[in-house]
Amino acid sequence: MASEQHEELGISHVTIDGIEGQVVRVELPDGTTQDWRLSSLPKGVREGDVIRIDVQGGDVDIEIDHEETDRRLALGQRQLDSLNAKAPDGDIDL
Amino acid sequence: MRRFFLLAALLGGGAVAQTALPGVLTIRFLDVGQGDAVLITAPEGQSLLYDGGRSEKRMTELLAQYGVKSLAVVAASHADADHITGLIPAVQMFKPRFFLNNGIAATTQTFGKLTAAVQAAGTQGLLAKDQVINLGSVKVTVLPPPLGMPKTDQNLNSVGLLIEYGTFKALMTGDSETAETQGWLRAYPASKLGPIDVYKSIHHGAKNGDNPVWLRAVRPSNVVIGVGPNNYGHPTSEALNLYKSVGAAIYRTDLNGTVTITVQPGGKYSLGTGKGTGTTPQAAPPRVTPQPLPRVTPPVVPALPSSLTYPNCAAVRAAGKAPLLAGQPGYSRKLDRDGDGRACE
């Protein structure tokens, strides 16, 4: 029974929003942020990395999801580039 | 004397209308908790919001409190959540004409939500470059990230703003670090950068932001630190000592609330705080008690047996844990009504 419950936990993703020394500001799945210890995350983690957390049967597996990181970065960059595409040159008077 | 201080709580803390005094530039360093948000309103009424703090709810409240009726520009110094989250409701409410940014996407949901809001509002993206935004009679010079900054680092690509009205100058440079300030020192003559009347502390007073060479060029008279309860040690003693060493008066949004600067035509200005008088901390800083950060996974990962939850604030207080800070065991959004990272205040 217990293992069945754990299996329902499954996979979730969090995102590294910022690294402040040994503390990492992580964006949780609900969009809020929380501070975690750097040591609790995979070695070499960098700002912007998407972290895959797999909880199964009481085991927790954490790794950098490079594919998801790249996908989100590409998508975000396309959106931002599109927004900036028609920016005016020169001084702006408001 | 081109500057004087009027430590009037009304200026900083009350529900003052956005265009309270004709002919006056108003700059408010908003008390958004740990994060940055600066509201700049020209004498003619146009407003620019530089960063938005980390709480949508808090920013919504502040925009209402200060009677904001419109925003011409929202600017993200960079894409970290404690700088852009509050820009989301600002864009949704006021559909500003421009969204100034550093051109580097983030992978967070918060960033995606912001760009979606900008698109839905019909707001024009504005990639930071050498450009002047004339906010009515106020000259806002954009300081884009210098050449050579690694595109993988948001802090090093912070967008700065130099605000000039008469002889008055204010400067804000996001969460930039030494490499970026060195780049700006190469790009601009010292006479452009300083002396600065009001200066936003880099990166909430972090150790790796402001540095002696940069501050000697900037020569700030007043430093305002956008800071709230945090686990990062902000502001650091190194930064505070640095500000003192250049003779600057120090204001902190955690101790002084919203800090408001009112600038008269010509450049004479006054500075008011929501509480306290700044310069020297008049109360012990609200130190965050050293706390056990989650070791591996957060409470939101469903049903982890180590998750600690409180049904309500009464239970938190009964346990002697109030206030609970974001990151502490038992913290949850439902207990943090104003979303400032302090539950059961």
XYZ file of C-alpha atoms in Angstrom:
439
model
C 0.000 0.000 0.000
C 2.699 2.385 0.999
C 4.637 1.794 -2.171
C 1.535 2.405 -4.231
C 1.068 5.744 -2.518
C 4.642 6.709 -3.174
C 4.412 5.724 -6.788
C 1.621 8.239 -7.156
C 4.034 11.023 -6.223
C 5.822 10.699 -9.511
C 7.827 13.326 -11.282
C 7.853 17.052 -10.757
C 10.037 19.842 -12.071
C 11.468 22.861 -10.312
C 13.577 25.642 -11.779
C 16.688 27.325 -10.448
C 15.850 31.019 -10.290
C 18.976 32.211 -8.513
C 22.002 30.998 -6.618
C 23.010 33.086 -3.623
C 26.141 31.531 -2.196
C 25.177 28.210 -0.669
C 21.466 28.944 -0.921
C 19.458 28.392 -4.070
C 16.202 30.136 -4.867
C 14.021 27.543 -6.543
C 10.784 28.110 -8.420
C 8.322 25.428 -7.406
C 5.686 23.902 -9.656
C 3.069 26.344 -8.330
C 5.191 29.317 -9.398
C 6.277 30.361 -5.912
C 9.897 30.367 -4.833
C 11.619 28.664 -1.950
C 15.195 28.562 -0.702
C 17.039 25.250 -0.760
C 20.542 24.300 0.168
C 22.894 24.204 -2.800
C 24.213 20.917 -1.445
C 20.765 19.345 -1.849
C 20.901 19.803 -5.608
C 22.957 18.035 -8.268
C 26.552 19.151 -8.590
C 27.155 21.746 -11.261
C 23.632 23.121 -11.111
C 23.334 26.564 -12.658
C 20.812 29.360 -12.731
C 18.087 28.553 -15.194
C 18.442 24.796 -14.894
C 15.257 22.790 -14.696
C 15.501 20.056 -12.084
C 13.610 16.800 -12.415
C 12.543 15.273 -9.110
C 11.318 11.710 -9.236
C 9.795 10.325 -6.057
C 9.083 6.607 -6.275
C 8.562 4.141 -3.487
C 10.287 6.294 -0.936
C 13.274 6.986 -3.145
C 13.998 10.478 -4.376
C 15.970 10.955 -7.548
C 17.070 14.476 -8.465
C 18.824 15.426 -11.669
C 19.249 18.343 -14.027
C 16.827 17.999 -16.914
C 18.965 19.465 -19.672
C 16.413 18.757 -22.358
C 13.637 20.588 -20.532
C 16.024 23.403 -19.660
C 16.944 23.856 -23.316
C 13.318 23.633 -24.419
C 12.154 26.299 -21.983
C 15.077 28.562 -22.750
C 14.463 28.349 -26.487
C 10.760 28.986 -26.035
C 11.345 31.928 -23.706
C 13.940 33.430 -26.006
C 11.626 33.177 -29.016
C 8.890 34.937 -27.064
C 11.206 37.678 -25.869
C 12.805 38.207 -29.272
C 9.349 38.495 -30.771
C 8.355 41.138 -28.230
C 11.536 43.110 -28.887
C 11.407 42.811 -32.668
C 9.791 46.138 -33.432
C 11.418 48.261 -30.751
C 11.979 51.864 -31.857
C 15.452 53.324 -32.223
C 16.570 56.674 -30.917
C 15.235 58.631 -27.999
C 11.737 57.920 -26.835
C 9.416 60.696 -25.725
C 6.597 59.766 -23.389
C 22.335 73.492 -0.854
C 20.801 71.404 -3.565
C 19.685 68.756 -1.215
C 17.902 68.615 2.039
C 16.201 65.971 4.020
C 12.648 65.984 5.183
C 12.049 62.891 7.212
C 8.324 62.950 6.983
C 6.569 59.670 7.388
C 3.690 60.918 5.298
C 5.815 61.090 2.204
C 6.864 57.498 2.377
C 4.118 55.633 4.075
C 0.783 57.231 3.404
C -1.620 56.778 0.580
C -0.212 59.636 -1.436
C -1.645 60.221 -4.875
C 0.560 59.425 -7.802
C 0.743 62.992 -9.054
C 0.637 64.731 -5.703
C 2.604 67.825 -6.573
C 2.814 69.442 -9.983
C 6.333 70.032 -11.214
C 7.743 67.371 -8.950
C 9.497 64.126 -9.770
C 8.657 61.337 -7.340
C 10.756 58.210 -6.909
C 9.503 55.527 -4.567
C 11.671 52.617 -3.496
C 8.781 50.339 -2.721
C 8.760 48.075 0.288
C 8.254 44.757 -1.461
C 10.133 42.601 1.018
C 13.214 40.868 -0.340
C 13.456 42.254 -3.860
C 13.553 45.470 -5.807
C 10.808 47.718 -7.133
C 11.160 51.421 -7.870
C 8.261 53.566 -9.050
C 9.282 56.724 -10.881
C 6.637 59.330 -11.663
C 7.427 62.378 -13.758
C 6.024 65.815 -12.926
C 3.681 65.448 -15.878
C 2.303 62.153 -14.537
C 4.049 59.522 -16.668
C 5.311 56.602 -14.612
C 8.016 54.000 -15.036
C 8.200 50.913 -12.815
C 11.734 49.576 -12.530
C 11.413 45.985 -11.289
C 8.419 44.658 -9.452
C 9.534 42.648 -6.451
C 8.667 39.025 -5.925
C 4.970 39.164 -5.070
C 2.100 39.880 -7.446
C -0.199 40.570 -4.521
C 2.171 42.960 -2.821
C 2.742 44.938 -5.997
C -0.979 45.144 -6.654
C -1.490 46.548 -3.164
C 1.294 49.093 -3.555
C 0.068 50.311 -6.924
C -3.326 50.911 -5.337
C -1.831 52.481 -2.217
C 0.078 55.042 -4.232
C -2.804 55.821 -6.515
C -1.130 54.692 -9.702
C -3.469 55.295 -12.616
C -1.156 54.438 -15.495
C 2.279 53.118 -16.343
C 4.130 54.160 -19.473
C 7.047 51.771 -19.031
C 7.806 48.680 -17.008
C 11.472 47.739 -16.837
C 12.994 44.451 -15.761
C 16.564 44.985 -14.663
C 16.980 41.252 -15.260
C 14.760 38.203 -15.145
C 15.156 36.917 -11.577
C 11.848 36.305 -9.825
C 12.455 38.792 -7.023
C 12.614 41.501 -9.676
C 9.955 40.541 -12.206
C 7.065 38.829 -10.424
C 5.311 42.061 -9.486
C 5.630 43.326 -13.041
C 3.004 40.778 -14.092
C -0.012 42.490 -12.474
C 1.449 45.887 -13.362
C 1.405 44.946 -17.038
C -2.020 43.333 -16.802
C -3.550 46.358 -15.087
C -1.961 49.216 -16.976
C -0.923 47.865 -20.367
C 2.225 50.010 -20.498
C 3.606 51.184 -23.779
C 7.045 49.624 -23.294
C 8.629 46.668 -21.538
C 12.342 47.390 -21.142
C 14.438 44.237 -20.735
C 17.920 42.776 -21.143
C 16.959 40.484 -24.007
C 17.861 37.286 -22.166
C 15.073 34.834 -21.427
C 14.701 32.934 -18.187
C 13.373 29.409 -17.890
C 11.001 30.069 -15.010
C 7.237 29.980 -15.210
C 7.268 33.498 -13.799
C 9.188 34.753 -16.799
C 6.814 32.967 -19.181
C 3.854 34.500 -17.405
C 5.368 37.962 -17.682
C 6.121 37.732 -21.390
C 2.636 36.338 -21.998
C 1.164 39.283 -20.084
C 3.280 41.718 -22.102
C 2.112 40.152 -25.330
C -1.537 40.118 -24.264
C -1.316 43.768 -23.240
C 0.057 44.783 -26.630
C 3.105 46.217 -24.892
C 6.177 46.779 -27.048
C 9.336 45.026 -25.924
C 12.348 47.306 -25.660
C 15.740 45.635 -25.691
C 18.081 47.725 -23.560
C 20.527 49.755 -25.611
C 22.118 53.189 -25.468
C 18.905 55.117 -25.487
C 17.186 57.917 -23.613
C 13.599 57.692 -22.480
C 12.181 61.131 -21.849
C 9.603 60.519 -19.176
C 7.994 63.907 -19.576
C 10.655 66.347 -18.416
C 12.664 63.625 -16.693
C 15.615 62.203 -18.593
C 15.999 58.456 -18.140
C 19.195 57.107 -19.680
C 19.250 53.375 -20.224
C 22.510 51.672 -19.256
C 22.530 48.418 -21.218
C 24.752 45.534 -20.116
C 28.282 46.246 -21.356
C 29.769 44.153 -24.136
C 31.266 40.857 -23.108
C 28.894 39.848 -20.358
C 28.136 36.112 -20.456
C 24.596 35.582 -21.684
C 24.103 32.754 -19.220
C 24.219 35.086 -16.225
C 21.219 37.276 -15.504
C 22.869 39.377 -12.796
C 25.773 40.328 -15.051
C 23.294 41.485 -17.655
C 21.316 43.803 -15.423
C 19.885 46.884 -17.093
C 20.695 50.155 -15.340
C 18.853 53.460 -15.341
C 20.267 56.920 -14.773
C 17.524 59.382 -13.890
C 18.145 63.104 -14.216
C 15.898 66.025 -13.339
C 17.628 69.382 -13.085
C 20.814 68.745 -11.172
C 19.333 65.700 -9.451
C 20.634 62.272 -10.345
C 19.498 58.807 -9.303
C 21.094 55.548 -10.384
C 19.902 51.970 -10.260
C 21.782 48.996 -11.595
C 19.802 45.857 -10.726
C 21.800 42.940 -9.375
C 24.930 43.723 -11.355
C 28.278 42.433 -10.177
C 31.832 43.711 -10.365
C 32.429 42.585 -13.942
C 29.447 44.590 -15.123
C 30.288 47.696 -13.139
C 33.826 47.491 -14.561
C 32.275 47.420 -18.021
C 30.203 50.486 -17.280
C 33.258 52.297 -15.959
C 34.931 51.624 -19.312
C 31.861 52.702 -21.257
C 30.973 55.936 -19.493
C 32.971 58.906 -18.249
C 33.063 59.257 -14.476
C 31.263 62.586 -14.768
C 28.237 60.805 -16.200
C 28.048 58.253 -13.426
C 28.534 60.494 -10.418
C 28.002 62.136 -8.111
C 24.658 60.472 -7.546
C 22.122 61.893 -5.122
C 20.124 58.704 -4.635
C 21.514 55.290 -5.466
C 19.905 51.872 -5.358
C 22.160 49.392 -3.640
C 23.259 46.651 -6.018
C 21.750 43.228 -5.376
C 20.143 44.078 -2.023
C 23.533 44.688 -0.413
C 25.097 41.406 -1.505
C 28.796 40.826 -1.145
C 29.423 40.596 -4.873
C 27.593 43.721 -6.010
C 28.894 47.114 -4.984
C 32.649 47.476 -4.851
C 35.054 50.282 -3.897
C 36.126 51.264 -7.415
C 32.564 51.542 -8.637
C 31.328 53.450 -5.599
C 34.197 55.906 -5.829
C 32.947 56.771 -9.305
C 29.287 56.858 -8.353
C 29.863 58.879 -5.164
C 26.353 58.360 -3.750
C 24.939 60.721 -1.146
C 22.139 58.331 -0.237
C 21.894 54.592 -0.724
C 18.567 52.774 -0.619
C 18.639 49.025 -0.126
C 15.638 47.036 -1.333
C 15.677 44.211 1.163
C 13.414 42.072 3.310
C 13.718 38.957 5.430
C 16.007 36.579 3.595
C 18.297 33.582 3.899
C 21.145 35.151 1.934
C 22.581 37.502 4.545
C 21.473 40.635 2.672
C 22.507 43.298 3.261
C 26.007 42.139 4.080
C 28.253 43.936 6.524
C 30.706 44.353 3.646
C 28.188 46.358 1.631
C 27.045 48.424 4.607
C 30.638 49.257 5.505
C 31.297 50.192 1.909
C 28.398 52.642 1.869
C 29.556 54.135 5.148
C 33.090 54.448 3.836
C 31.938 56.716 1.012
C 29.897 58.802 3.427
C 26.496 57.805 2.137
C 23.352 57.825 4.228
C 21.793 54.383 4.218
C 18.114 53.583 3.941
C 16.636 50.096 3.931
C 13.144 49.131 2.956
C 13.048 46.465 5.681
C 13.696 49.079 8.368
C 12.356 52.222 6.714
C 9.452 50.920 4.627
C 8.928 52.584 1.285
C 11.499 55.325 0.755
C 10.224 58.300 -1.230
C 12.275 60.972 -2.939
C 10.597 64.147 -4.118
C 12.565 66.279 -6.541
C 11.740 69.906 -7.279
C 12.443 71.558 -10.618
C 16.119 72.418 -10.605
C 17.055 69.372 -8.582
C 16.463 70.169 -4.934
C 15.100 67.076 -3.283
C 13.679 65.685 -0.097
C 13.702 62.147 1.169
C 11.003 60.568 3.280
C 10.557 57.166 4.829
C 7.576 55.063 5.729
C 9.078 54.485 9.166
C 12.259 55.369 10.987
C 14.892 57.754 9.816
C 17.437 55.668 7.999
C 21.154 56.366 7.952
C 21.886 54.384 11.056
C 19.728 51.381 11.736
C 17.492 52.562 14.557
C 16.460 49.064 15.394
C 18.153 45.748 15.218
C 17.773 44.359 11.722
C 15.183 41.621 11.553
C 17.700 38.844 11.384
C 16.456 35.629 9.962
C 17.030 32.899 12.457
C 19.387 30.290 11.033
C 17.108 27.658 9.787
C 17.199 24.214 8.358
C 16.585 24.568 4.675
C 14.886 21.625 3.003
C 17.514 18.999 2.510
C 16.359 17.504 -0.699
C 12.823 18.147 -1.765
C 10.357 20.862 -0.845
C 7.164 20.479 1.070
C 5.246 20.912 -2.174
C 6.534 17.645 -3.533
C 3.441 15.700 -2.627
C 3.253 13.662 0.527
C 6.857 13.625 1.527
C 6.715 12.362 5.073
C 9.051 15.088 6.298
C 6.601 17.830 5.288
C 5.551 19.986 8.191
C 2.242 21.781 7.877
C 0.291 24.098 10.120
C -3.479 24.401 9.698
C -3.469 28.099 10.552
C -1.458 30.908 12.094
C -2.760 30.156 15.555
C -1.022 26.809 15.331
C 2.155 28.482 14.118
C 2.113 30.890 17.018
C 1.321 28.145 19.476
C 4.412 26.359 18.243
C 6.436 29.513 18.777
C 7.415 29.598 15.105
C 5.804 32.867 13.985
C 6.688 34.488 11.708
C 7.466 31.694 9.295
C 9.723 32.641 6.436
C 9.671 31.210 2.963
C 11.991 28.255 3.016
C 11.327 27.351 6.613
C 9.574 24.113 7.459
C 5.851 24.699 7.620
C 5.774 27.840 5.515
C 2.960 27.864 3.000
C 1.350 30.393 0.721
C -2.005 30.081 2.399
C -0.482 31.366 5.623
C 1.235 34.248 3.829
C -1.647 36.495 2.891
C 0.404 39.347 1.478
C 2.846 37.037 -0.285
C 5.928 38.773 1.080
C 7.600 35.579 2.213
C 6.656 36.086 5.886
C 3.724 34.018 7.030
C 1.795 34.729 10.244
C 3.480 38.092 10.748
